[in-house]
XYZ file of N, CA and C in Angstrom:
423
model
N -145.178 240.950 121.660
C -143.981 241.440 122.302
C -142.844 241.461 121.276
N -142.216 242.584 121.115
C -141.108 242.724 120.176
C -139.857 242.045 120.715
N -139.067 241.522 119.806
C -137.782 240.944 120.181
C -136.684 241.625 119.386
N -135.520 241.683 119.970
C -134.350 242.212 119.290
C -133.248 241.174 119.397
N -132.617 240.870 118.286
C -131.515 239.917 118.274
C -130.226 240.673 118.006
N -129.124 240.090 118.469
C -127.857 240.802 118.411
C -126.762 239.951 117.786
N -125.935 240.599 117.008
C -124.701 240.038 116.487
C -123.707 241.186 116.419
N -122.445 240.843 116.418
C -121.450 241.896 116.241
C -120.285 241.359 115.408
N -119.569 242.291 114.802
C -118.414 241.940 113.983
C -117.222 242.776 114.418
N -116.089 242.115 114.509
C -114.820 242.800 114.736
C -114.032 242.651 113.442
N -113.634 243.771 112.859
C -112.908 243.791 111.584
C -111.520 244.377 111.803
N -110.519 243.771 111.186
C -109.136 244.256 111.272
C -108.589 244.443 109.865
N -108.036 245.611 109.587
C -107.395 245.855 108.311
C -108.311 246.503 107.301
N -107.774 246.642 106.075
C -108.556 247.265 105.019
C -109.530 246.260 104.407
N -110.328 246.712 103.468
C -111.368 245.860 102.895
C -110.797 244.632 102.193
N -109.845 244.836 101.307
C -109.398 243.732 100.456
C -108.517 242.714 101.159
N -107.664 243.153 102.074
C -106.775 242.225 102.755
C -107.166 241.975 104.207
N -108.142 242.719 104.701
C -108.540 242.578 106.094
C -109.345 241.324 106.342
N -109.720 241.163 107.583
C -110.519 240.004 107.966
C -111.347 240.369 109.186
N -112.397 239.594 109.394
C -113.250 239.859 110.540
C -113.839 238.596 111.097
N -114.516 238.777 112.209
C -115.233 237.683 112.861
C -116.605 238.224 113.244
N -117.659 237.550 112.755
C -119.017 237.904 113.137
C -119.456 236.911 114.213
N -120.045 237.430 115.275
C -120.474 236.602 116.400
C -121.976 236.722 116.572
N -122.639 235.585 116.674
C -124.086 235.546 116.917
C -124.297 235.633 118.421
N -124.524 236.840 118.903
C -124.593 237.090 120.338
C -125.862 236.576 120.997
N -127.004 236.762 120.366
C -128.270 236.384 121.004
C -128.357 234.891 121.259
N -127.996 234.112 120.278
C -128.105 232.656 120.410
C -126.863 232.040 121.030
N -125.739 232.701 120.890
C -124.489 232.130 121.368
C -124.027 230.944 120.539
N -124.540 230.821 119.329
C -124.222 229.653 118.508
C -122.821 229.665 117.928
N -122.168 230.809 117.920
C -120.805 230.774 117.435
C -120.331 232.065 116.817
N -119.075 231.995 116.436
C -118.404 233.085 115.746
C -117.908 232.543 114.417
N -117.958 233.397 113.379
C -117.638 232.950 112.033
C -116.725 233.961 111.358
N -115.667 233.457 110.730
C -114.737 234.309 110.012
C -115.396 234.872 108.763
N -115.130 236.151 108.471
C -115.614 236.816 107.263
C -114.437 237.526 106.600
N -114.514 237.663 105.284
C -113.466 238.367 104.554
C -114.002 238.812 103.202
N -113.288 239.745 102.566
C -113.675 240.168 101.224
C -113.565 239.013 100.235
N -112.465 238.246 100.221
C -112.420 237.122 99.278
C -113.575 236.133 99.467
N -114.026 235.920 100.706
C -115.162 235.014 100.936
C -116.435 235.598 100.358
N -116.475 236.886 100.207
C -117.646 237.571 99.679
C -117.610 237.663 98.160
N -116.444 237.946 97.596
C -116.353 238.248 96.175
C -115.678 237.155 95.348
N -115.086 236.168 96.023
C -114.386 235.094 95.314
C -114.866 233.753 95.857
N -113.969 232.942 96.405
C -114.340 231.636 96.960
C -114.445 231.737 98.484
N -115.398 231.018 99.093
C -115.583 231.116 100.536
C -114.372 230.656 101.361
N -113.724 229.580 100.939
C -112.548 229.067 101.653
C -112.749 228.987 103.163
N -113.872 228.450 103.577
C -114.123 228.241 105.001
C -114.570 229.467 105.770
N -114.863 230.538 105.061
C -115.345 231.761 105.717
C -116.746 232.067 105.204
N -117.461 232.904 105.930
C -118.813 233.279 105.519
C -118.800 234.695 104.951
N -119.967 235.170 104.585
C -120.115 236.513 104.019
C -121.467 237.073 104.435
N -121.650 238.386 104.311
C -122.972 238.951 104.591
C -124.060 238.299 103.732
N -123.727 237.974 102.479
C -124.731 237.377 101.594
C -125.132 235.984 102.049
N -124.173 235.201 102.543
C -124.514 233.873 103.052
C -125.395 233.992 104.295
N -125.099 234.955 105.131
C -125.919 235.159 106.329
C -127.324 235.624 105.950
N -127.433 236.470 104.920
C -128.754 236.884 104.431
C -129.496 235.674 103.868
N -128.792 234.818 103.123
C -129.415 233.620 102.564
C -129.959 232.715 103.671
N -129.202 232.569 104.746
C -129.665 231.754 105.872
C -130.907 232.369 106.510
N -130.873 233.680 106.718
C -132.023 234.359 107.317
C -133.242 234.268 106.417
N -133.051 234.458 105.113
C -134.185 234.481 104.200
C -134.798 233.091 104.041
N -133.963 232.061 103.883
C -134.515 230.718 103.700
C -135.273 230.248 104.939
N -134.777 230.582 106.116
C -135.475 230.154 107.331
C -136.756 230.952 107.561
N -136.721 232.254 107.336
C -137.913 233.089 107.511
C -139.007 232.689 106.522
N -138.626 232.511 105.258
C -139.579 232.104 104.232
C -140.219 230.760 104.604
N -139.411 229.804 105.054
C -139.940 228.485 105.429
C -140.951 228.598 106.563
N -140.652 229.435 107.534
C -141.579 229.640 108.651
C -142.875 230.272 108.167
N -142.772 231.293 107.311
C -143.967 231.977 106.805
C -144.823 231.035 105.970
N -144.186 230.232 105.126
C -144.935 229.296 104.293
C -145.590 228.213 105.141
N -144.869 227.685 106.096
C -145.433 226.666 106.991
C -146.658 227.204 107.721
N -146.553 228.423 108.215
C -147.664 229.043 108.953
C -148.878 229.243 108.042
N -148.623 229.731 106.836
C -149.725 229.968 105.897
C -150.409 228.660 105.499
N -149.622 227.645 105.230
C -150.197 226.349 104.841
C -151.027 225.751 105.982
N -150.508 225.820 107.188
C -151.250 225.300 108.344
C -152.543 226.074 108.549
N -152.493 227.381 108.325
C -153.681 228.217 108.476
C -154.777 227.880 107.480
N -154.394 227.281 106.358
C -155.373 226.866 105.340
C -155.762 225.402 105.485
N -155.319 224.770 106.582
C -155.696 223.386 106.844
C -154.841 222.357 106.133
N -153.713 222.776 105.556
C -152.815 221.841 104.876
C -151.393 222.037 105.390
N -151.143 221.654 106.646
C -149.790 221.848 107.176
C -148.780 221.000 106.408
N -147.597 221.521 106.192
C -146.603 220.758 105.445
C -146.001 219.636 106.287
N -145.700 218.530 105.618
C -144.925 217.481 106.279
C -143.451 217.882 106.276
N -143.045 218.578 105.201
C -141.643 218.977 105.070
C -141.532 220.084 104.032
N -140.674 221.059 104.319
C -140.314 222.109 103.359
C -138.799 222.183 103.313
N -138.256 222.277 102.118
C -136.820 222.509 101.965
C -136.649 223.745 101.100
N -136.051 224.777 101.688
C -135.897 226.054 101.007
C -134.421 226.400 100.860
N -134.052 226.802 99.656
C -132.706 227.268 99.363
C -132.810 228.732 98.943
N -131.924 229.550 99.453
C -131.863 230.953 99.047
C -130.502 231.208 98.409
N -130.517 231.721 97.194
C -129.303 232.094 96.486
C -129.241 233.617 96.423
N -128.271 234.201 97.102
C -128.094 235.646 97.134
C -126.911 235.987 96.227
N -127.161 236.777 95.199
C -126.125 237.145 94.241
C -125.528 238.495 94.604
N -124.198 238.509 94.712
C -123.454 239.729 95.031
C -122.542 240.056 93.857
N -122.608 241.278 93.383
C -121.746 241.759 92.304
C -120.878 242.877 92.857
N -119.543 242.656 92.977
C -118.681 243.733 93.467
C -118.894 245.010 92.655
N -118.995 246.102 93.341
C -119.232 247.391 92.702
C -120.701 247.738 92.560
N -121.577 246.729 92.621
C -123.025 246.954 92.522
C -123.748 246.602 93.810
N -123.320 245.534 94.468
C -123.979 245.069 95.684
C -124.792 243.819 95.420
N -125.798 243.617 96.235
C -126.683 242.459 96.083
C -127.619 242.744 94.918
N -127.559 241.888 93.910
C -128.325 242.133 92.686
C -129.573 241.262 92.588
N -129.737 240.313 93.485
C -130.940 239.498 93.459
C -130.874 238.349 94.442
N -132.051 237.838 94.741
C -132.190 236.665 95.606
C -133.171 235.730 94.932
N -132.793 234.455 94.841
C -133.710 233.462 94.292
C -133.995 232.421 95.359
N -135.262 232.249 95.669
C -135.704 231.224 96.611
C -136.189 230.013 95.822
N -135.785 228.835 96.262
C -136.262 227.585 95.684
C -136.824 226.763 96.825
N -138.086 226.375 96.704
C -138.707 225.579 97.765
C -139.334 224.329 97.170
N -139.118 223.233 97.875
C -139.775 221.976 97.546
C -140.507 221.524 98.799
N -141.762 221.161 98.632
C -142.550 220.820 99.798
C -143.305 219.525 99.672
N -143.500 218.895 100.795
C -144.402 217.750 100.926
C -145.595 218.267 101.718
N -146.725 218.421 101.024
C -147.905 219.009 101.655
C -149.111 218.145 101.312
N -149.448 217.206 102.189
C -150.605 216.343 101.925
C -151.876 217.166 101.727
N -152.626 216.818 100.694
C -153.909 217.459 100.446
C -153.840 218.755 99.672
N -152.675 219.114 99.143
C -152.542 220.368 98.410
C -151.997 220.089 97.012
N -152.586 220.751 96.010
C -152.100 220.571 94.643
C -151.002 221.594 94.336
N -150.368 221.425 93.169
C -149.248 222.277 92.785
C -149.647 223.746 92.696
N -150.829 224.022 92.184
C -151.290 225.405 92.055
C -151.461 226.059 93.422
N -152.040 225.332 94.357
C -152.209 225.850 95.712
C -150.884 226.074 96.419
N -149.932 225.174 96.161
C -148.611 225.319 96.767
C -147.895 226.544 96.207
N -147.962 226.714 94.899
C -147.338 227.872 94.256
C -147.928 229.174 94.802
N -149.235 229.231 94.943
C -149.888 230.439 95.450
C -149.456 230.733 96.887
N -149.409 229.699 97.714
C -148.992 229.886 99.105
C -147.531 230.325 99.176
N -146.691 229.754 98.318
C -145.271 230.108 98.310
C -145.078 231.560 97.859
N -145.816 231.984 96.844
C -145.707 233.374 96.385
C -146.141 234.340 97.492
N -147.193 233.978 98.206
C -147.667 234.805 99.303
C -146.617 234.887 100.417
N -145.989 233.748 100.740
C -144.949 233.735 101.774
C -143.744 234.567 101.340
N -143.387 234.497 100.060
C -142.267 235.293 99.541
C -142.541 236.783 99.747
N -143.759 237.182 99.484
C -144.142 238.592 99.605
C -144.222 239.037 101.063
N -144.669 238.155 101.940
C -145.012 238.573 103.295
C -144.062 238.157 104.401
N -143.053 237.338 104.120
C -142.148 236.994 105.224
C -141.370 238.251 105.616
N -141.098 238.445 106.897
C -140.440 239.667 107.353
C -139.085 239.938 106.695
N -138.323 238.898 106.375
C -137.032 239.137 105.735
C -137.246 239.629 104.304
N -138.200 239.048 103.576
C -138.513 239.554 102.234
C -138.916 241.022 102.307
N -139.730 241.359 103.292
C -140.167 242.745 103.431
C -139.004 243.669 103.750
N -138.035 243.190 104.527
C -136.861 244.007 104.844
C -135.958 244.191 103.633
N -136.069 243.293 102.660
C -135.203 243.326 101.482
C -135.939 243.815 100.236
N -136.929 244.666 100.399
C -137.756 245.087 99.265
C -136.985 245.831 98.182
N -135.810 246.325 98.467
C -135.009 246.988 97.453
C -134.294 246.020 96.529
N -134.460 244.730 96.762
C -133.785 243.686 95.986
C -134.819 242.863 95.232
N -134.497 242.472 94.021
C -135.378 241.603 93.255
C -135.337 240.204 93.861
N -136.504 239.689 94.232
C -136.611 238.349 94.815
C -137.463 237.510 93.886
N -136.910 236.385 93.437
C -137.642 235.465 92.572
C -137.843 234.150 93.316
N -138.750 233.322 92.778
C -139.131 232.099 93.479
C -139.418 230.975 92.498
N -138.965 229.778 92.851
C -139.370 228.533 92.196
C -139.939 227.638 93.275
N -141.152 227.137 93.058
C -141.822 226.306 94.057
C -142.371 225.050 93.398
N -142.168 223.900 94.049
C -142.739 222.662 93.537
C -142.989 221.705 94.683
N -143.974 220.843 94.468
C -144.253 219.792 95.429
C -143.318 218.621 95.156
N -142.959 217.943 96.211
C -142.072 216.772 96.085
C -142.839 215.599 95.502
């Protein structure tokens, strides 16, 4: 069964001096201020499209890796994934780097690296971002 999730943004003003609020409608978890300075300079308590992409990518990747590891009989005890999304004004998103550290009983470093590379390639968010270079660092704790 397909699912659709919803968010919306209300923006006021021009790009450089304007401001907006993005609301997570499906979950109702909240509304978050967004601005150009939060995107291209310092966050100062606001979020950006890149931070939201980083959140989506790190969570999707973690789910895909957990599922793959469990399917091979080595479910993880813990995975910690960080996504760094690089934004260059005038160019856009220039890359994403995923860093994952896992506690996976019964799995060696080579097996973990292979599973992580597979999850990077096959998680739905990675697939949606195929126009962006995605790199990965994976290690066992």
